mmCIF file of C-alpha atoms (C1' of nucleotides) in Angstrom:
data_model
loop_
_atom_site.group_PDB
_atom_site.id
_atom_site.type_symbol
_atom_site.label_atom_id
_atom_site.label_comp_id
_atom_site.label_asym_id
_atom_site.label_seq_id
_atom_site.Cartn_x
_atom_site.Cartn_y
_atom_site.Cartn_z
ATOM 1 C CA UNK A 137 24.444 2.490 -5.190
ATOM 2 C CA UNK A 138 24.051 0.576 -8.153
ATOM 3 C CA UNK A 139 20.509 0.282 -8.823
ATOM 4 C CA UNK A 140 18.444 -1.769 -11.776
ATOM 5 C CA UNK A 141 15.403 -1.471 -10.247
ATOM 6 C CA UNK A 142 14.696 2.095 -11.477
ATOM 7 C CA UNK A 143 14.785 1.594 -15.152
ATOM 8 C CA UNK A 144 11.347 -0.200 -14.596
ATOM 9 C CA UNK A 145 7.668 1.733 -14.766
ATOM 10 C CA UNK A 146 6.459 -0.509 -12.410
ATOM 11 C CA UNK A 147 8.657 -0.191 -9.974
ATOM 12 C CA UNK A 148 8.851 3.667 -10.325
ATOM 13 C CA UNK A 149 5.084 3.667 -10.197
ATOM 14 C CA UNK A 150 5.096 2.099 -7.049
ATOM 15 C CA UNK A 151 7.822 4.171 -5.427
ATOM 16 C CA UNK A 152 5.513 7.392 -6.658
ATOM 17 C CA UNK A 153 2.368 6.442 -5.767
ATOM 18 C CA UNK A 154 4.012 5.477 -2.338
ATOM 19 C CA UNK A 155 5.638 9.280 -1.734
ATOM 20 C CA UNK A 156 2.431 11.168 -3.579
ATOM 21 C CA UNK A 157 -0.105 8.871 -1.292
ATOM 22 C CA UNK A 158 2.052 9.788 1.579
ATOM 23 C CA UNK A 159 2.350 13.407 1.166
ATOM 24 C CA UNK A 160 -1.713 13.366 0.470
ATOM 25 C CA UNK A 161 -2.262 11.133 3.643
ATOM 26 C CA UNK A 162 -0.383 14.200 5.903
ATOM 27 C CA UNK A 163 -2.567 16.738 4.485
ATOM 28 C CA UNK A 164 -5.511 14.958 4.454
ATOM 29 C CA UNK A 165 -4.932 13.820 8.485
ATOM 30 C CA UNK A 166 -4.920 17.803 9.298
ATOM 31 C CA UNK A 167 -8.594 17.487 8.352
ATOM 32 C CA UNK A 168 -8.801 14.432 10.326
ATOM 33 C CA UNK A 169 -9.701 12.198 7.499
ATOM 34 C CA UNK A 170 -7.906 9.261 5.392
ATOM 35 C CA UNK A 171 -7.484 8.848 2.007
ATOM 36 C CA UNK A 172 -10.489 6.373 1.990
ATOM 37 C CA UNK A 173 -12.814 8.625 3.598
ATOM 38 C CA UNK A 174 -11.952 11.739 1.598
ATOM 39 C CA UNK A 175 -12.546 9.025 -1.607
ATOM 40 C CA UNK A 176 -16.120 7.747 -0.471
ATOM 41 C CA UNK A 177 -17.326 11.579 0.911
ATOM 42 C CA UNK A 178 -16.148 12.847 -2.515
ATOM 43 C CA UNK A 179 -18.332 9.590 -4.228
ATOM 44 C CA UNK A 180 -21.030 9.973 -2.182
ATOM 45 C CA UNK A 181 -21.341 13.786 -2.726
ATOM 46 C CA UNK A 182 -21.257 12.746 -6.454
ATOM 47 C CA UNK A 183 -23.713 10.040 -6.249
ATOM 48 C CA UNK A 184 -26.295 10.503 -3.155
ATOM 49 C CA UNK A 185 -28.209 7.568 -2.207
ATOM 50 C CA UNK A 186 -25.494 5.163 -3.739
ATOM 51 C CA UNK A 187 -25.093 1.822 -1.861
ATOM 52 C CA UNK A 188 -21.796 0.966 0.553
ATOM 53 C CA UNK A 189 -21.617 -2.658 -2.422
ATOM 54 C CA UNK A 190 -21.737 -0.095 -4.885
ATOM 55 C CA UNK A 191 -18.981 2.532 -3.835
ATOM 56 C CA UNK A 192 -16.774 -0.498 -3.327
ATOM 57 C CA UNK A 193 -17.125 -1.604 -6.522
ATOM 58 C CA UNK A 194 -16.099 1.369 -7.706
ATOM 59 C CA UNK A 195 -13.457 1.844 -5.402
ATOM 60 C CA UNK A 196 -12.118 -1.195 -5.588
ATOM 61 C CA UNK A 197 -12.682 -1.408 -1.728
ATOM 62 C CA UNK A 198 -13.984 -4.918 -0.587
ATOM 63 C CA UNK A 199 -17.325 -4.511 0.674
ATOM 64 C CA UNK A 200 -16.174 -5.741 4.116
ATOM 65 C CA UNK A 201 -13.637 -3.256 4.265
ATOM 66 C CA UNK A 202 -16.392 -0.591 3.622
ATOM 67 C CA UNK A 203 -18.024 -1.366 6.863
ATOM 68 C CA UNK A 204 -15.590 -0.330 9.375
ATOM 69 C CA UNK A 205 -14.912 2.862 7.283
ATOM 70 C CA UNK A 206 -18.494 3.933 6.798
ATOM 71 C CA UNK A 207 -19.265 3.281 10.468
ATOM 72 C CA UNK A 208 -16.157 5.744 11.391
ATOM 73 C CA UNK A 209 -17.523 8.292 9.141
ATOM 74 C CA UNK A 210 -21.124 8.032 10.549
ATOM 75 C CA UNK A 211 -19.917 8.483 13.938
ATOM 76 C CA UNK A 212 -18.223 11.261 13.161
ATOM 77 C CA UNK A 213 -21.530 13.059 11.777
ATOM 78 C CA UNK A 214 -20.593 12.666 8.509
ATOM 79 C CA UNK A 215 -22.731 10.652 6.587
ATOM 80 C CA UNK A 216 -26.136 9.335 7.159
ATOM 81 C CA UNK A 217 -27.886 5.978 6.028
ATOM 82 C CA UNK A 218 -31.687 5.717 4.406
ATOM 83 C CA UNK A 219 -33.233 2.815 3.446
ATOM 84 C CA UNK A 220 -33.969 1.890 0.010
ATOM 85 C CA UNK A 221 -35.120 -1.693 0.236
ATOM 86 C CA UNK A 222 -35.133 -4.549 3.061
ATOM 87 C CA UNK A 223 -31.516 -5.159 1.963
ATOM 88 C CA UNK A 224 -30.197 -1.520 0.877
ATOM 89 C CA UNK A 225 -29.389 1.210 2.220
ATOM 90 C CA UNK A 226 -28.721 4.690 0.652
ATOM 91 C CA UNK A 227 -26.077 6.681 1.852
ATOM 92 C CA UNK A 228 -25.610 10.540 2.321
ATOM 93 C CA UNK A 229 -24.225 13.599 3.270
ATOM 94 C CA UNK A 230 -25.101 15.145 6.298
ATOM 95 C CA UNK A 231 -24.395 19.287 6.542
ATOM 96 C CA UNK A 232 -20.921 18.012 8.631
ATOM 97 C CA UNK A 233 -20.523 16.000 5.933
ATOM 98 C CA UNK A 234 -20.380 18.706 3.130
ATOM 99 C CA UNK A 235 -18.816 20.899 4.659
ATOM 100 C CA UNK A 236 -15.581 18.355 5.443
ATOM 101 C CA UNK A 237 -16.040 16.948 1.837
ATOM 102 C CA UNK A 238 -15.768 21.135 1.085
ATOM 103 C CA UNK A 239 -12.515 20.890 2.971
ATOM 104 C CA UNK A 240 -11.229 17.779 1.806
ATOM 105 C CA UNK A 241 -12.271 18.777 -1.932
ATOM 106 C CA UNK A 242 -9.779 21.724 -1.713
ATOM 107 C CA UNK A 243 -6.950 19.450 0.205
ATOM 108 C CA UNK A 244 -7.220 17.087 -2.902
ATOM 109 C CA UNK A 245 -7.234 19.742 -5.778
ATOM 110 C CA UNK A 246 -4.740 22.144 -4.268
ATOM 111 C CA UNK A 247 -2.183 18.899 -3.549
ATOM 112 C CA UNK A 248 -3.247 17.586 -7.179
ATOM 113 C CA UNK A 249 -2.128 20.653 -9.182
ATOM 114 C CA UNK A 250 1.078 20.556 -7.092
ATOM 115 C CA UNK A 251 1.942 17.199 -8.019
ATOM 116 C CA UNK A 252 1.001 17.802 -11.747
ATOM 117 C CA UNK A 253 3.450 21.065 -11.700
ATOM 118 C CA UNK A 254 6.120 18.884 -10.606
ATOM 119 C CA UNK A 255 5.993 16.871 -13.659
ATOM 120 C CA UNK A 256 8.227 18.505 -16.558
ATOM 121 C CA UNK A 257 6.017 20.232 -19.247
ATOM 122 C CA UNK A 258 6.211 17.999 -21.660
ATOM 123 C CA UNK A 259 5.269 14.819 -20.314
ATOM 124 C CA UNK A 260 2.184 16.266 -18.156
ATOM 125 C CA UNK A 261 -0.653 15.300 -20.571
ATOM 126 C CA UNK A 262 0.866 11.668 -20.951
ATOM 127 C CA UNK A 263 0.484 10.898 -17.108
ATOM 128 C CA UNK A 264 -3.045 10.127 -16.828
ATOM 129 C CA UNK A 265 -3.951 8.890 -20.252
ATOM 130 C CA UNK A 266 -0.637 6.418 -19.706
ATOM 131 C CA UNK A 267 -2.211 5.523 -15.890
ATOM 132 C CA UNK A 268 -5.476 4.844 -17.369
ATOM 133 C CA UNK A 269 -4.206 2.452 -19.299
ATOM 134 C CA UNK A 270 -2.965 0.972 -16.932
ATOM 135 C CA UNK A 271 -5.569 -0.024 -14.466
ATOM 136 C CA UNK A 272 -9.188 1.176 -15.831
ATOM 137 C CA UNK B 194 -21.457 5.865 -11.484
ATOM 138 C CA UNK B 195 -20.565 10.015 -11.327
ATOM 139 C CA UNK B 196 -16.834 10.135 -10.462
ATOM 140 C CA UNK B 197 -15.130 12.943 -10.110
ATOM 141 C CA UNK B 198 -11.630 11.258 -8.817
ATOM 142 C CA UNK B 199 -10.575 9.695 -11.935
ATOM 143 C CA UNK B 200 -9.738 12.605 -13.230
ATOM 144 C CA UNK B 201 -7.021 13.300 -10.954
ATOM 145 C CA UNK B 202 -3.666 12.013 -11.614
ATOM 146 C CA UNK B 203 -2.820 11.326 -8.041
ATOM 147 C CA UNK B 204 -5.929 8.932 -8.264
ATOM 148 C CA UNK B 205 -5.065 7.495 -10.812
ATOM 149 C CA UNK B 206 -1.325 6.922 -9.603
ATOM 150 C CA UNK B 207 -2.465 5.078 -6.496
ATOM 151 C CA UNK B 208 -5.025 2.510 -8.890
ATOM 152 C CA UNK B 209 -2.543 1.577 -11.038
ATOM 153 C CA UNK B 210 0.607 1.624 -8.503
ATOM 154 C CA UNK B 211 -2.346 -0.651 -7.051
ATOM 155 C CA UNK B 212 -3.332 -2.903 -9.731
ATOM 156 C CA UNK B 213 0.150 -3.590 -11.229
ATOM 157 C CA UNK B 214 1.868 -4.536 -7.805
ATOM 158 C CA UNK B 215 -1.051 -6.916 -7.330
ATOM 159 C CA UNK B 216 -0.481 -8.676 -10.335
ATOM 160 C CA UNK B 217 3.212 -8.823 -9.902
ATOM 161 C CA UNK B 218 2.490 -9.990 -6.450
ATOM 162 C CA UNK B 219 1.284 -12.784 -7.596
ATOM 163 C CA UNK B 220 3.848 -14.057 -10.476
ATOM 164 C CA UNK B 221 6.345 -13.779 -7.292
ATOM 165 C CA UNK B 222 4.334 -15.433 -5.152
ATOM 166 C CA UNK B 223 4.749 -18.310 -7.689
ATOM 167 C CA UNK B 224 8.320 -18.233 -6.883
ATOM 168 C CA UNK B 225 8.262 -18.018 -3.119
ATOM 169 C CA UNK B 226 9.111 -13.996 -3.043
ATOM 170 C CA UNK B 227 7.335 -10.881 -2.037
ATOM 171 C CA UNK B 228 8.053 -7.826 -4.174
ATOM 172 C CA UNK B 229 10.029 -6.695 -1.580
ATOM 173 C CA UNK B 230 12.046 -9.634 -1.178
ATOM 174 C CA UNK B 231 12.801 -9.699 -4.935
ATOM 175 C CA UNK B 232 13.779 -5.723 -5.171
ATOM 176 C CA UNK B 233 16.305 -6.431 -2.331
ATOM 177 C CA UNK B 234 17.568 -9.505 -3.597
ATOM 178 C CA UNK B 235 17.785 -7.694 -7.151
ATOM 179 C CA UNK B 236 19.835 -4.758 -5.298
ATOM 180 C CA UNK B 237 22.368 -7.038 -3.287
ATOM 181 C CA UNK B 238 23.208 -8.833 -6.319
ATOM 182 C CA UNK B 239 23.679 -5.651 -8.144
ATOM 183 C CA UNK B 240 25.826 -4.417 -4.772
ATOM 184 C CA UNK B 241 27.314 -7.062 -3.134
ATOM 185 C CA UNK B 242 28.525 -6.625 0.354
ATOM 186 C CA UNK B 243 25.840 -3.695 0.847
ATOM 187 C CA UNK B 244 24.154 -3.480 4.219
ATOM 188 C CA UNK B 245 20.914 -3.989 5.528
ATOM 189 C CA UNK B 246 20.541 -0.509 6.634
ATOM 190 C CA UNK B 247 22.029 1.126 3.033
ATOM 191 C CA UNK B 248 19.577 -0.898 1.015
ATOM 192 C CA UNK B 249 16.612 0.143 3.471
ATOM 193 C CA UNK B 250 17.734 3.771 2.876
ATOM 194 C CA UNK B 251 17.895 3.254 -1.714
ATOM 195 C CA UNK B 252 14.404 1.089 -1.234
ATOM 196 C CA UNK B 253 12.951 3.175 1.318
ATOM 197 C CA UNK B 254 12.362 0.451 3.459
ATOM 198 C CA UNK B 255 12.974 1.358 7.350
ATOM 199 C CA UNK B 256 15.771 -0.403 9.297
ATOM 200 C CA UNK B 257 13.531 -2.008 11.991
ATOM 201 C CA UNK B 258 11.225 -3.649 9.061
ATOM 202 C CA UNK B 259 14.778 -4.753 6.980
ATOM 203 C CA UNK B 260 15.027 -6.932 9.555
ATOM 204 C CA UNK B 261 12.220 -9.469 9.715
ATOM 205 C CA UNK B 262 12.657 -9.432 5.550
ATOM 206 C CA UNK B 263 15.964 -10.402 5.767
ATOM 207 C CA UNK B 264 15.435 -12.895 8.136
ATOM 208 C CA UNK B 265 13.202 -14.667 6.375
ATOM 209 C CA UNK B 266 15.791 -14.396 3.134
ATOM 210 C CA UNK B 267 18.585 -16.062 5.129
ATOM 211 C CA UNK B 268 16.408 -18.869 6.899
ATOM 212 C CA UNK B 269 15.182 -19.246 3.278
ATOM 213 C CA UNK B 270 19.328 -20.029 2.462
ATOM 214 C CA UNK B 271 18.722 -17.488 -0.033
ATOM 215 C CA UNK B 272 21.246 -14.893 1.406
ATOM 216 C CA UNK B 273 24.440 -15.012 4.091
ATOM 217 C CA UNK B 274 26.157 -12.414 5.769
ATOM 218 C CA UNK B 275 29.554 -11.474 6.635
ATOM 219 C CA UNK B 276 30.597 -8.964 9.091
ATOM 220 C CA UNK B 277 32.170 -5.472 7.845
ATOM 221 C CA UNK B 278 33.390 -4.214 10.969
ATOM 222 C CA UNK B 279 32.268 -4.888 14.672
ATOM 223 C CA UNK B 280 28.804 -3.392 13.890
ATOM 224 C CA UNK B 281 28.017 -3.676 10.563
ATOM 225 C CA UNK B 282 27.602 -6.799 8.251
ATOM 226 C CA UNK B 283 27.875 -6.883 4.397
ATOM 227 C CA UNK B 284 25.297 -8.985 2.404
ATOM 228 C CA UNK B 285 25.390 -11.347 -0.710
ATOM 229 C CA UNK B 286 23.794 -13.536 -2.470
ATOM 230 C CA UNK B 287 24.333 -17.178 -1.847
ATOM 231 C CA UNK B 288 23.915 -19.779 -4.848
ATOM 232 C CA UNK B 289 20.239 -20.645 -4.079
ATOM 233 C CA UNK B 290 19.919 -16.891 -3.975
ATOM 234 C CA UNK B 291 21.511 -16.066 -7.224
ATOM 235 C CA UNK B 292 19.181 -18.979 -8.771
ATOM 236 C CA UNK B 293 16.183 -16.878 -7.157
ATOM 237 C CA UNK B 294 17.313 -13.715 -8.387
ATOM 238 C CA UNK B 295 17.541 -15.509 -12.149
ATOM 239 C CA UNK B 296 14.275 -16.402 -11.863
ATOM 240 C CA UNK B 297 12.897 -12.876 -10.289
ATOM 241 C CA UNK B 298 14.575 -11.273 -12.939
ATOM 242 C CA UNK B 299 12.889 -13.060 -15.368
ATOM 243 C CA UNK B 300 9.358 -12.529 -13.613
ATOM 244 C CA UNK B 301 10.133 -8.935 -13.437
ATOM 245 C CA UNK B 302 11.326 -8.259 -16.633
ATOM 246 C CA UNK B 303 8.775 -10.202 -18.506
ATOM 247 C CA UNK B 304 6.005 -8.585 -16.418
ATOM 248 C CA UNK B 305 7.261 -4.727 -17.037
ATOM 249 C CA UNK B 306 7.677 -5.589 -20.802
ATOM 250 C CA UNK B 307 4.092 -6.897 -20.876
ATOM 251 C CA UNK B 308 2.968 -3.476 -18.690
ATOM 252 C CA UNK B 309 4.548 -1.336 -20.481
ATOM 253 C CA UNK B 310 3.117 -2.629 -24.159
ATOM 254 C CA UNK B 311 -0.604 -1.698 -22.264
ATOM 255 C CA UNK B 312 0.403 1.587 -22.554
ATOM 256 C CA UNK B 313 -0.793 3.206 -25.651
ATOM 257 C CA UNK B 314 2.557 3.555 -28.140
ATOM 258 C CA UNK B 315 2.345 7.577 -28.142
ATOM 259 C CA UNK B 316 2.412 7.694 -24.028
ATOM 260 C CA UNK B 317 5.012 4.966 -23.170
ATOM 261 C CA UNK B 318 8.251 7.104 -23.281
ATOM 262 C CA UNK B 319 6.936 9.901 -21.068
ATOM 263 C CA UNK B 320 5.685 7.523 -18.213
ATOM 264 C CA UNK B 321 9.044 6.643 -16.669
ATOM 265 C CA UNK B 322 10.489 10.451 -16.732
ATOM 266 C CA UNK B 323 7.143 11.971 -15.293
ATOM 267 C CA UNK B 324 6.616 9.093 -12.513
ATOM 268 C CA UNK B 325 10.206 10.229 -11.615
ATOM 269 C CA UNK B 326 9.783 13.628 -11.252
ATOM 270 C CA UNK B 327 7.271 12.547 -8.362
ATOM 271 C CA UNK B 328 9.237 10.269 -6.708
ATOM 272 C CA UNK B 329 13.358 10.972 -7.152
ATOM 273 C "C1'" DT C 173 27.607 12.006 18.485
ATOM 274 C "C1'" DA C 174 25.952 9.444 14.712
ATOM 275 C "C1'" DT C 175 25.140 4.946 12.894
ATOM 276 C "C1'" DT C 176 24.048 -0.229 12.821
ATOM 277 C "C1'" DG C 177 21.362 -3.808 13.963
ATOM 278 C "C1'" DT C 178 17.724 -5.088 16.716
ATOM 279 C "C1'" DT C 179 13.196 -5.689 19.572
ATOM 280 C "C1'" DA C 180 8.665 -4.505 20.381
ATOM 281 C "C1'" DT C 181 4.584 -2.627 19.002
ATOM 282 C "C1'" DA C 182 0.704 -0.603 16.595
ATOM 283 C "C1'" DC C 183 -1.927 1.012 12.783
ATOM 284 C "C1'" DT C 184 -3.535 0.713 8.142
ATOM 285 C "C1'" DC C 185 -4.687 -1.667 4.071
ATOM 286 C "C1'" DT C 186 -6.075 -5.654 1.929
ATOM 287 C "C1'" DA C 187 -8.072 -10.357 1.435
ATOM 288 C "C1'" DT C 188 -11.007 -14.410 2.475
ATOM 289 C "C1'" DA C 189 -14.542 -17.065 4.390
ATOM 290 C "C1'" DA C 190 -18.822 -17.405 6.308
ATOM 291 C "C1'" DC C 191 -23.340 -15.907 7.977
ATOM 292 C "C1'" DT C 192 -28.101 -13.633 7.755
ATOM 293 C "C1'" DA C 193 -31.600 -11.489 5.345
ATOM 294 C "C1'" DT C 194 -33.572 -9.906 1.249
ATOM 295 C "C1'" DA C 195 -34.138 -9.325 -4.092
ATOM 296 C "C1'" DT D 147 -29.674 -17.819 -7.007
ATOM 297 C "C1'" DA D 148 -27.565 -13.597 -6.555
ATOM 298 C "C1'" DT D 149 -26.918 -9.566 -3.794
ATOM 299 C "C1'" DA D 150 -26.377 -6.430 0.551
ATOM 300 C "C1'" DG D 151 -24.627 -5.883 4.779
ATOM 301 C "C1'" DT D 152 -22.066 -7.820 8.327
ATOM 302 C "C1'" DT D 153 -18.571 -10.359 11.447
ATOM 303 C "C1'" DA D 154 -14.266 -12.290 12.247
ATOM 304 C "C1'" DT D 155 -9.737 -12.949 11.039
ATOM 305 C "C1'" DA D 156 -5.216 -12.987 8.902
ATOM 306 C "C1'" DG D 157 -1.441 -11.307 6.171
ATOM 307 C "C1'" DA D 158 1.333 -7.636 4.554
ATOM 308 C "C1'" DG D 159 3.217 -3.000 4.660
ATOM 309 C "C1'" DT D 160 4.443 0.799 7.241
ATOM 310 C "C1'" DA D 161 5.745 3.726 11.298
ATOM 311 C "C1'" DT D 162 7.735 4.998 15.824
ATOM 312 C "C1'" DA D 163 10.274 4.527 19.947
ATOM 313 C "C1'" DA D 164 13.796 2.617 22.311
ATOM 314 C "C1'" DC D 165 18.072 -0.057 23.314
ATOM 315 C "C1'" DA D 166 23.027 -1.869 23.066
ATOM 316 C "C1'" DA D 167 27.183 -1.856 20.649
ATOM 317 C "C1'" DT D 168 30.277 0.343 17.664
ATOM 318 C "C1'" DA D 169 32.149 4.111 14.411
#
DNA sequence: TATTGTTATACTCTATAACTATA
DNA sequence: TATAGTTATAGAGTATAACAATA
């Protein structure tokens, strides 16, 4: 099929991030998490007592979209809430909590080198810079 | 904030996969199309008398969601079709829908030029090869 | 038997508006 | 006034199962 749509980055960036996020999404459900939780458990290991407004920002995850996914992954054990003011709260690991970000940590960097081995020698060290400029 | 994501490339896929289909979201919106309505109407100009079910397979769009999208092309008078054989149905472009494609084309075009300049000059060349290692 | 088009359905992600309480 | 957390809701994309008709 005759196809002009794949001389585009764009489009090809969309088509890759779909079948990477995909393939990361599988792995990542075998550990019962989603690619959202696996982002904020790795942020919040990173950066105990941040607030949900803050990991969103960072995340670029609305802060009403944080509330459904933080309440999952406090009823799963995962992550605990402190108090910092009236209006804040801190957020944290529980043990559960490290020891699925453990698991999720080595999903992530085992399916990351994978994907970076896939890419031809010579263009690997372009990818990310290129991406970076892209979005950051 | 501490992040320890960015630094993967699969990250940073998914953000700017993210952030540049946003953006292109909306200069289609503008003209009435989502981006999957323009990357189908860009591939059934390019392959006339194509079906709905060989253009899900190129775009990776399913079968059972080809359906409401093309639906809403046709009631839109943007595309017709014309039965193959008793079960399948070739599509095309009808003149409103060429006159959409022009201007998709244009949106498109103009918006991958303008993406691709972001990237810095010693990157550009390697994006498209490496995204396609991922993806193709 | 495999494929085409289709219906129905459900889940996820994303976006917006509005509200309360606090800084 | 701005921010944090929340509720409710809607749109879009994606996925699966199933069916009838045809190749």
């Amino acid at each position: 099929m005759n196809d002009p749509l794949t001389a585009f980055p764009g489009y090809s960036l969309r088509r890759a991030a779909h079948a990477s996020s995909s393939e990361l999404a599988n792995r990542l459900a075998a550990i019962g998490l989603r690619q959202s939780d696996a982002s904020v458990l790795m942020l919040i290991g990173a950066n105990p007592s941040a607030t949900a407004s803050a990991l969103g920002r960072h995340l670029a995850i609305q802060r009403a979209n944080m509330v459904p996914l933080l309440k999952r992954l406090e009823d799963a054990g995962l992550i605990e809430r402190a108090p910092i003011d009236g209006k804040s709260q801190g957020l944290a690991l529980t043990e559960a909590g490290q020891d699925r970000l453990a698991q999720a940590r080595q999903t992530i960097e085992s399916f990351e080198e994978e994907l970076f081995l896939r890419i031809p020698a010579e263009h690997r060290e372009h990818l990310l810079p290129a991406l970076e400029a892209i979005w950051r």
